[in-house]
Tab-separated table of N, CA and C and ligand atoms in Angstrom:
chain	number	residue	atom	x	y	z
A	11	UNK	N	-146.183	46.386	21.623
A	11	UNK	CA	-146.817	47.225	22.642
A	11	UNK	C	-147.531	46.348	23.662
A	12	UNK	N	-147.471	46.767	24.926
A	12	UNK	CA	-148.121	46.018	25.997
A	12	UNK	C	-149.639	46.049	25.836
A	13	UNK	N	-150.233	44.905	26.107
A	13	UNK	CA	-151.690	44.817	26.000
A	13	UNK	C	-152.356	45.708	27.052
A	14	UNK	N	-153.393	46.370	26.666
A	14	UNK	CA	-154.096	47.252	27.600
A	14	UNK	C	-155.198	46.501	28.328
A	15	UNK	N	-155.401	46.853	29.582
A	15	UNK	CA	-156.521	46.299	30.350
A	15	UNK	C	-157.472	47.437	30.670
A	16	UNK	N	-158.746	47.145	30.626
A	16	UNK	CA	-159.730	48.163	31.005
A	16	UNK	C	-160.219	47.830	32.401
A	17	UNK	N	-160.413	48.868	33.206
A	17	UNK	CA	-160.923	48.610	34.538
A	17	UNK	C	-161.910	49.679	34.947
A	18	UNK	N	-162.746	49.301	35.891
A	18	UNK	CA	-163.665	50.294	36.448
A	18	UNK	C	-163.486	50.269	37.955
A	19	UNK	N	-163.700	51.391	38.577
A	19	UNK	CA	-163.566	51.436	40.029
A	19	UNK	C	-164.518	52.486	40.585
A	20	UNK	N	-164.760	52.369	41.882
A	20	UNK	CA	-165.660	53.307	42.545
A	20	UNK	C	-164.863	54.403	43.227
A	21	UNK	N	-165.434	55.578	43.230
A	21	UNK	CA	-164.755	56.717	43.851
A	21	UNK	C	-165.838	57.673	44.368
A	22	UNK	N	-165.586	58.275	45.509
A	22	UNK	CA	-166.542	59.223	46.062
A	22	UNK	C	-166.646	60.425	45.122
A	23	UNK	N	-167.866	60.966	45.016
A	23	UNK	CA	-168.087	62.076	44.072
A	23	UNK	C	-167.183	63.289	44.333
A	24	UNK	N	-167.014	63.699	45.623
A	24	UNK	CA	-166.128	64.864	45.840
A	24	UNK	C	-164.690	64.595	45.368
A	25	UNK	N	-164.244	63.349	45.558
A	25	UNK	CA	-162.891	63.007	45.121
A	25	UNK	C	-162.803	63.000	43.593
A	26	UNK	N	-163.846	62.524	42.962
A	26	UNK	CA	-163.899	62.546	41.491
A	26	UNK	C	-163.858	63.986	40.975
A	27	UNK	N	-164.579	64.871	41.663
A	27	UNK	CA	-164.563	66.277	41.253
A	27	UNK	C	-163.152	66.855	41.354
A	28	UNK	N	-162.434	66.447	42.417
A	28	UNK	CA	-161.052	66.921	42.576
A	28	UNK	C	-160.158	66.368	41.468
A	29	UNK	N	-160.402	65.112	41.139
A	29	UNK	CA	-159.639	64.491	40.048
A	29	UNK	C	-159.880	65.255	38.739
A	30	UNK	N	-161.128	65.554	38.476
A	30	UNK	CA	-161.463	66.284	37.241
A	30	UNK	C	-160.801	67.665	37.234
A	31	UNK	N	-160.760	68.293	38.405
A	31	UNK	CA	-160.137	69.609	38.520
A	31	UNK	C	-158.627	69.508	38.240
A	32	UNK	N	-158.002	68.476	38.836
A	32	UNK	CA	-156.567	68.259	38.611
A	32	UNK	C	-156.280	68.011	37.130
A	33	UNK	N	-157.148	67.212	36.516
A	33	UNK	CA	-156.998	66.909	35.087
A	33	UNK	C	-157.036	68.183	34.254
A	34	UNK	N	-158.006	69.019	34.587
A	34	UNK	CA	-158.175	70.267	33.854
A	34	UNK	C	-156.948	71.173	34.024
A	35	UNK	N	-156.474	71.274	35.286
A	35	UNK	CA	-155.323	72.126	35.574
A	35	UNK	C	-154.051	71.612	34.907
A	36	UNK	N	-153.880	70.297	34.901
A	36	UNK	CA	-152.636	69.721	34.377
A	36	UNK	C	-152.667	69.542	32.867
A	37	UNK	N	-153.818	69.760	32.272
A	37	UNK	CA	-153.982	69.729	30.816
A	37	UNK	C	-153.580	68.390	30.184
A	38	UNK	N	-153.849	67.304	30.894
A	38	UNK	CA	-153.625	65.989	30.291
A	38	UNK	C	-154.644	65.777	29.181
A	39	UNK	N	-154.210	65.061	28.157
A	39	UNK	CA	-155.107	64.822	27.025
A	39	UNK	C	-156.263	63.914	27.437
A	40	UNK	N	-155.986	62.986	28.334
A	40	UNK	CA	-157.063	62.102	28.785
A	40	UNK	C	-156.812	61.591	30.198
A	41	UNK	N	-157.882	61.104	30.804
A	41	UNK	CA	-157.868	60.641	32.183
A	41	UNK	C	-156.936	59.437	32.365
A	42	UNK	N	-156.907	58.553	31.366
A	42	UNK	CA	-156.094	57.337	31.474
A	42	UNK	C	-154.613	57.679	31.648
A	43	UNK	N	-154.109	58.598	30.844
A	43	UNK	CA	-152.689	58.936	30.942
A	43	UNK	C	-152.386	59.603	32.280
A	44	UNK	N	-153.314	60.398	32.769
A	44	UNK	CA	-153.141	61.043	34.073
A	44	UNK	C	-153.019	59.989	35.178
A	45	UNK	N	-153.887	58.995	35.138
A	45	UNK	CA	-153.873	57.945	36.161
A	45	UNK	C	-152.633	57.059	36.010
A	46	UNK	N	-152.234	56.773	34.779
A	46	UNK	CA	-150.987	56.012	34.562
A	46	UNK	C	-149.804	56.748	35.185
A	47	UNK	N	-149.745	58.071	34.997
A	47	UNK	CA	-148.643	58.853	35.555
A	47	UNK	C	-148.695	58.896	37.085
A	48	UNK	N	-149.894	58.921	37.649
A	48	UNK	CA	-150.002	58.877	39.122
A	48	UNK	C	-149.446	57.560	39.650
A	49	UNK	N	-149.746	56.467	38.950
A	49	UNK	CA	-149.239	55.151	39.365
A	49	UNK	C	-147.713	55.130	39.265
A	50	UNK	N	-147.182	55.665	38.150
A	50	UNK	CA	-145.718	55.703	37.985
A	50	UNK	C	-145.064	56.534	39.083
A	51	UNK	N	-145.721	57.626	39.441
A	51	UNK	CA	-145.203	58.478	40.514
A	51	UNK	C	-145.119	57.706	41.832
A	52	UNK	N	-146.137	56.916	42.098
A	52	UNK	CA	-146.155	56.077	43.309
A	52	UNK	C	-145.031	55.048	43.256
A	53	UNK	N	-144.816	54.455	42.077
A	53	UNK	CA	-143.768	53.441	41.929
A	53	UNK	C	-142.386	54.046	42.158
A	54	UNK	N	-142.165	55.243	41.640
A	54	UNK	CA	-140.873	55.913	41.845
A	54	UNK	C	-140.688	56.232	43.330
A	55	UNK	N	-141.736	56.724	43.967
A	55	UNK	CA	-141.674	57.016	45.402
A	55	UNK	C	-141.329	55.772	46.196
A	56	UNK	N	-141.877	54.657	45.771
A	56	UNK	CA	-141.621	53.368	46.444
A	56	UNK	C	-140.148	52.965	46.281
A	57	UNK	N	-139.595	53.207	45.085
A	57	UNK	CA	-138.172	52.900	44.866
A	57	UNK	C	-137.314	53.679	45.864
A	58	UNK	N	-137.673	54.946	46.063
A	58	UNK	CA	-136.897	55.786	46.986
A	58	UNK	C	-137.107	55.346	48.421
A	59	UNK	N	-138.332	54.981	48.766
A	59	UNK	CA	-138.635	54.584	50.149
A	59	UNK	C	-137.986	53.256	50.517
A	60	UNK	N	-137.726	52.415	49.534
A	60	UNK	CA	-137.164	51.095	49.823
A	60	UNK	C	-135.691	50.998	49.432
A	61	UNK	N	-135.051	52.151	49.280
A	61	UNK	CA	-133.607	52.220	49.064
A	61	UNK	C	-133.150	51.448	47.823
A	62	UNK	N	-133.900	51.566	46.732
A	62	UNK	CA	-133.517	50.911	45.473
A	62	UNK	C	-132.474	51.748	44.736
A	63	UNK	N	-131.952	51.193	43.647
A	63	UNK	CA	-131.097	51.961	42.740
A	63	UNK	C	-131.974	53.001	42.048
A	64	UNK	N	-131.603	54.231	42.186
A	64	UNK	CA	-132.448	55.293	41.639
A	64	UNK	C	-131.613	56.280	40.811
A	65	UNK	N	-132.310	57.138	40.138
A	65	UNK	CA	-131.684	58.203	39.373
A	65	UNK	C	-132.277	59.516	39.881
A	66	UNK	N	-131.480	60.544	39.935
A	66	UNK	CA	-131.999	61.830	40.387
A	66	UNK	C	-131.089	62.958	39.966
A	67	UNK	N	-131.467	64.147	40.352
A	67	UNK	CA	-130.591	65.297	40.135
A	67	UNK	C	-130.513	66.110	41.420
A	68	UNK	N	-129.354	66.709	41.614
A	68	UNK	CA	-129.180	67.651	42.719
A	68	UNK	C	-128.831	68.993	42.088
A	69	UNK	N	-129.605	70.001	42.410
A	69	UNK	CA	-129.326	71.352	41.914
A	69	UNK	C	-128.818	72.189	43.080
A	70	UNK	N	-127.668	72.799	42.883
A	70	UNK	CA	-127.044	73.611	43.944
A	70	UNK	C	-126.945	75.058	43.502
A	71	UNK	N	-127.178	75.927	44.431
A	71	UNK	CA	-126.978	77.354	44.191
A	71	UNK	C	-126.086	77.871	45.311
A	72	UNK	N	-124.976	78.496	44.943
A	72	UNK	CA	-124.069	78.978	45.993
A	72	UNK	C	-123.248	80.168	45.522
A	73	UNK	N	-122.657	80.814	46.509
A	73	UNK	CA	-121.799	81.962	46.257
A	73	UNK	C	-120.353	81.491	46.305
A	74	UNK	N	-119.649	81.571	45.198
A	74	UNK	CA	-118.291	81.010	45.148
A	74	UNK	C	-117.263	81.868	45.878
A	75	UNK	N	-117.660	83.098	46.280
A	75	UNK	CA	-116.727	83.962	47.026
A	75	UNK	C	-116.447	83.424	48.427
A	76	UNK	N	-117.371	82.615	48.912
A	76	UNK	CA	-117.204	82.139	50.285
A	76	UNK	C	-115.965	81.256	50.392
A	77	UNK	N	-115.184	81.549	51.385
A	77	UNK	CA	-113.892	80.905	51.565
A	77	UNK	C	-113.975	79.377	51.507
A	78	UNK	N	-113.268	78.804	50.568
A	78	UNK	CA	-113.124	77.345	50.426
A	78	UNK	C	-114.407	76.585	50.101
A	79	UNK	N	-115.495	77.280	49.824
A	79	UNK	CA	-116.735	76.553	49.544
A	79	UNK	C	-116.632	75.735	48.258
A	80	UNK	N	-116.118	76.347	47.186
A	80	UNK	CA	-115.992	75.617	45.920
A	80	UNK	C	-115.144	74.355	46.108
A	81	UNK	N	-114.022	74.519	46.836
A	81	UNK	CA	-113.133	73.371	47.077
A	81	UNK	C	-113.846	72.292	47.868
A	82	UNK	N	-114.611	72.708	48.869
A	82	UNK	CA	-115.323	71.747	49.718
A	82	UNK	C	-116.364	70.975	48.905
A	83	UNK	N	-117.090	71.696	48.044
A	83	UNK	CA	-118.114	71.036	47.219
A	83	UNK	C	-117.468	70.067	46.234
A	84	UNK	N	-116.343	70.478	45.673
A	84	UNK	CA	-115.625	69.592	44.737
A	84	UNK	C	-115.119	68.355	45.473
A	85	UNK	N	-114.587	68.568	46.670
A	85	UNK	CA	-114.066	67.449	47.472
A	85	UNK	C	-115.187	66.439	47.773
A	86	UNK	N	-116.352	66.952	48.154
A	86	UNK	CA	-117.493	66.069	48.440
A	86	UNK	C	-117.906	65.280	47.200
A	87	UNK	N	-117.883	65.958	46.055
A	87	UNK	CA	-118.281	65.278	44.816
A	87	UNK	C	-117.263	64.211	44.427
A	88	UNK	N	-115.979	64.492	44.673
A	88	UNK	CA	-114.965	63.464	44.398
A	88	UNK	C	-115.163	62.261	45.316
A	89	UNK	N	-115.509	62.538	46.558
A	89	UNK	CA	-115.720	61.462	47.520
A	89	UNK	C	-116.879	60.565	47.084
A	90	UNK	N	-117.867	61.153	46.415
A	90	UNK	CA	-119.048	60.404	45.973
A	90	UNK	C	-119.045	60.206	44.450
A	91	UNK	N	-117.854	60.129	43.870
A	91	UNK	CA	-117.756	60.073	42.396
A	91	UNK	C	-118.531	58.910	41.792
A	92	UNK	N	-118.676	57.826	42.545
A	92	UNK	CA	-119.389	56.666	41.987
A	92	UNK	C	-120.881	56.941	41.803
A	93	UNK	N	-121.395	57.934	42.514
A	93	UNK	CA	-122.819	58.273	42.426
A	93	UNK	C	-123.101	59.430	41.461
A	94	UNK	N	-122.056	60.081	40.977
A	94	UNK	CA	-122.282	61.261	40.128
A	94	UNK	C	-121.952	60.916	38.679
A	95	UNK	N	-122.964	60.918	37.840
A	95	UNK	CA	-122.769	60.545	36.435
A	95	UNK	C	-122.208	61.719	35.637
A	96	UNK	N	-122.734	62.899	35.925
A	96	UNK	CA	-122.279	64.091	35.212
A	96	UNK	C	-122.629	65.320	36.050
A	97	UNK	N	-121.817	66.363	35.901
A	97	UNK	CA	-122.155	67.612	36.597
A	97	UNK	C	-121.961	68.784	35.647
A	98	UNK	N	-122.773	69.791	35.855
A	98	UNK	CA	-122.692	71.000	35.039
A	98	UNK	C	-122.607	72.209	35.953
A	99	UNK	N	-121.701	73.087	35.653
A	99	UNK	CA	-121.524	74.297	36.453
A	99	UNK	C	-121.832	75.509	35.575
A	100	UNK	N	-122.649	76.395	36.097
A	100	UNK	CA	-122.985	77.620	35.364
A	100	UNK	C	-122.671	78.812	36.259
A	101	UNK	N	-121.984	79.815	35.727
A	101	UNK	CA	-121.718	81.049	36.473
A	101	UNK	C	-122.900	81.978	36.229
A	102	UNK	N	-123.728	82.163	37.241
A	102	UNK	CA	-124.965	82.943	37.060
A	102	UNK	C	-124.690	84.442	36.988
A	103	UNK	N	-123.741	84.888	37.805
A	103	UNK	CA	-123.301	86.287	37.746
A	103	UNK	C	-121.890	86.350	38.320
A	104	UNK	N	-121.444	87.523	38.788
A	104	UNK	CA	-120.065	87.640	39.278
A	104	UNK	C	-119.803	86.771	40.511
A	105	UNK	N	-120.854	86.444	41.247
A	105	UNK	CA	-120.663	85.737	42.514
A	105	UNK	C	-121.369	84.388	42.595
A	106	UNK	N	-122.541	84.317	41.976
A	106	UNK	CA	-123.372	83.116	42.161
A	106	UNK	C	-123.081	82.035	41.129
A	107	UNK	N	-123.076	80.811	41.634
A	107	UNK	CA	-122.879	79.647	40.774
A	107	UNK	C	-124.069	78.709	40.937
A	108	UNK	N	-124.383	78.000	39.846
A	108	UNK	CA	-125.383	76.930	39.903
A	108	UNK	C	-124.715	75.664	39.391
A	109	UNK	N	-124.996	74.575	40.063
A	109	UNK	CA	-124.493	73.283	39.607
A	109	UNK	C	-125.641	72.295	39.584
A	110	UNK	N	-125.649	71.459	38.552
A	110	UNK	CA	-126.624	70.378	38.488
A	110	UNK	C	-125.853	69.066	38.376
A	111	UNK	N	-126.153	68.144	39.279
A	111	UNK	CA	-125.503	66.830	39.262
A	111	UNK	C	-126.540	65.787	38.891
A	112	UNK	N	-126.216	64.958	37.922
A	112	UNK	CA	-127.072	63.808	37.625
A	112	UNK	C	-126.529	62.654	38.451
A	113	UNK	N	-127.352	62.135	39.340
A	113	UNK	CA	-126.873	61.164	40.315
A	113	UNK	C	-127.595	59.827	40.179
A	114	UNK	N	-126.862	58.770	40.509
A	114	UNK	CA	-127.423	57.418	40.429
A	114	UNK	C	-126.840	56.594	41.576
A	115	UNK	N	-127.669	55.766	42.182
A	115	UNK	CA	-127.187	54.937	43.273
A	115	UNK	C	-128.330	54.570	44.192
A	116	UNK	N	-127.989	53.994	45.342
A	116	UNK	CA	-129.009	53.685	46.338
A	116	UNK	C	-129.634	54.985	46.837
A	117	UNK	N	-130.933	54.954	47.036
A	117	UNK	CA	-131.654	56.160	47.432
A	117	UNK	C	-131.049	56.795	48.685
A	118	UNK	N	-130.661	55.939	49.641
A	118	UNK	CA	-130.131	56.483	50.903
A	118	UNK	C	-128.805	57.217	50.672
A	119	UNK	N	-127.950	56.629	49.833
A	119	UNK	CA	-126.660	57.282	49.526
A	119	UNK	C	-126.884	58.631	48.853
A	120	UNK	N	-127.856	58.661	47.942
A	120	UNK	CA	-128.109	59.899	47.201
A	120	UNK	C	-128.663	60.971	48.138
A	121	UNK	N	-129.550	60.559	49.041
A	121	UNK	CA	-130.075	61.535	50.022
A	121	UNK	C	-128.942	62.077	50.894
A	122	UNK	N	-128.037	61.167	51.317
A	122	UNK	CA	-126.909	61.602	52.156
A	122	UNK	C	-126.037	62.600	51.407
A	123	UNK	N	-125.769	62.291	50.144
A	123	UNK	CA	-124.953	63.196	49.328
A	123	UNK	C	-125.626	64.564	49.219
A	124	UNK	N	-126.914	64.573	48.911
A	124	UNK	CA	-127.644	65.845	48.768
A	124	UNK	C	-127.624	66.614	50.092
A	125	UNK	N	-127.795	65.908	51.204
A	125	UNK	CA	-127.784	66.574	52.508
A	125	UNK	C	-126.417	67.171	52.828
A	126	UNK	N	-125.360	66.412	52.536
A	126	UNK	CA	-124.014	66.927	52.813
A	126	UNK	C	-123.750	68.189	52.001
A	127	UNK	N	-124.137	68.175	50.743
A	127	UNK	CA	-123.926	69.349	49.888
A	127	UNK	C	-124.737	70.535	50.414
A	128	UNK	N	-125.992	70.245	50.788
A	128	UNK	CA	-126.902	71.291	51.277
A	128	UNK	C	-126.371	71.957	52.544
A	129	UNK	N	-125.732	71.155	53.398
A	129	UNK	CA	-125.325	71.645	54.719
A	129	UNK	C	-124.056	72.488	54.705
A	130	UNK	N	-123.398	72.590	53.551
A	130	UNK	CA	-122.179	73.389	53.504
A	130	UNK	C	-122.528	74.869	53.643
A	131	UNK	N	-121.778	75.534	54.473
A	131	UNK	CA	-122.032	76.955	54.707
A	131	UNK	C	-121.814	77.734	53.408
A	132	UNK	N	-122.802	78.506	53.013
A	132	UNK	CA	-122.701	79.285	51.783
A	132	UNK	C	-123.552	78.711	50.664
A	133	UNK	N	-124.013	77.442	50.825
A	133	UNK	CA	-124.934	76.894	49.834
A	133	UNK	C	-126.302	77.526	50.101
A	134	UNK	N	-126.802	78.253	49.116
A	134	UNK	CA	-128.043	78.999	49.304
A	134	UNK	C	-129.276	78.143	49.090
A	135	UNK	N	-129.130	77.169	48.201
A	135	UNK	CA	-130.251	76.255	47.960
A	135	UNK	C	-129.724	74.960	47.368
A	136	UNK	N	-130.297	73.864	47.803
A	136	UNK	CA	-129.960	72.559	47.229
A	136	UNK	C	-131.255	71.781	47.081
A	137	UNK	N	-131.569	71.397	45.858
A	137	UNK	CA	-132.819	70.679	45.615
A	137	UNK	C	-132.516	69.293	45.071
A	138	UNK	N	-133.125	68.302	45.681
A	138	UNK	CA	-132.990	66.928	45.197
A	138	UNK	C	-134.256	66.577	44.435
A	139	UNK	N	-134.074	66.176	43.206
A	139	UNK	CA	-135.214	65.776	42.380
A	139	UNK	C	-135.130	64.265	42.179
A	140	UNK	N	-136.224	63.590	42.483
A	140	UNK	CA	-136.163	62.129	42.438
A	140	UNK	C	-136.758	61.593	41.144
A	141	UNK	N	-136.025	60.636	40.586
A	141	UNK	CA	-136.532	59.941	39.406
A	141	UNK	C	-136.175	58.469	39.541
A	142	UNK	N	-136.100	57.789	38.424
A	142	UNK	CA	-135.990	56.339	38.453
A	142	UNK	C	-135.027	55.856	37.390
A	143	UNK	N	-134.462	54.676	37.600
A	143	UNK	CA	-133.681	54.061	36.530
A	143	UNK	C	-134.628	53.470	35.499
A	144	UNK	N	-135.905	53.419	35.826
A	144	UNK	CA	-136.922	52.974	34.877
A	144	UNK	C	-137.282	51.515	34.956
A	145	UNK	N	-136.538	50.739	35.756
A	145	UNK	CA	-136.762	49.283	35.782
A	145	UNK	C	-138.149	48.908	36.293
A	146	UNK	N	-138.647	49.680	37.264
A	146	UNK	CA	-139.969	49.335	37.814
A	146	UNK	C	-141.097	49.936	36.983
A	147	UNK	N	-140.750	50.709	35.964
A	147	UNK	CA	-141.784	51.400	35.191
A	147	UNK	C	-142.042	50.760	33.829
A	148	UNK	N	-141.146	49.886	33.435
A	148	UNK	CA	-141.261	49.286	32.091
A	148	UNK	C	-142.460	48.346	32.015
B	208	NI	NI1	-119.265	79.609	38.882
């Protein structure tokens, strides 16, 4: 296990009160883990901002009745096959489909892929969730 370091820092009282409120709302067991997670969140954001190799998911919601939409989405995914690790398709009802893609690659490529999917006519929602390959978090 990595050796722990203890630190102290100064913070304005109103900001500390907000931190305590966030802690209470998020139900973290302790302040240290909350702050560790905030740091990790910043590190992941930095990976995305600097176009590193990242991991993420794209969630799509669309109506498959729309002419050629399914084919277009499949074609786009084939074009970006190197960035898509796995995909899952769920038929939500008679018309609506949901797809989740686990994606990996340069942050810019992944954003482009998510944008292209989002911009297809008939896609009702496309959400990109950002995560990490974990290299900067170890
Ligand atoms: Ni479907």
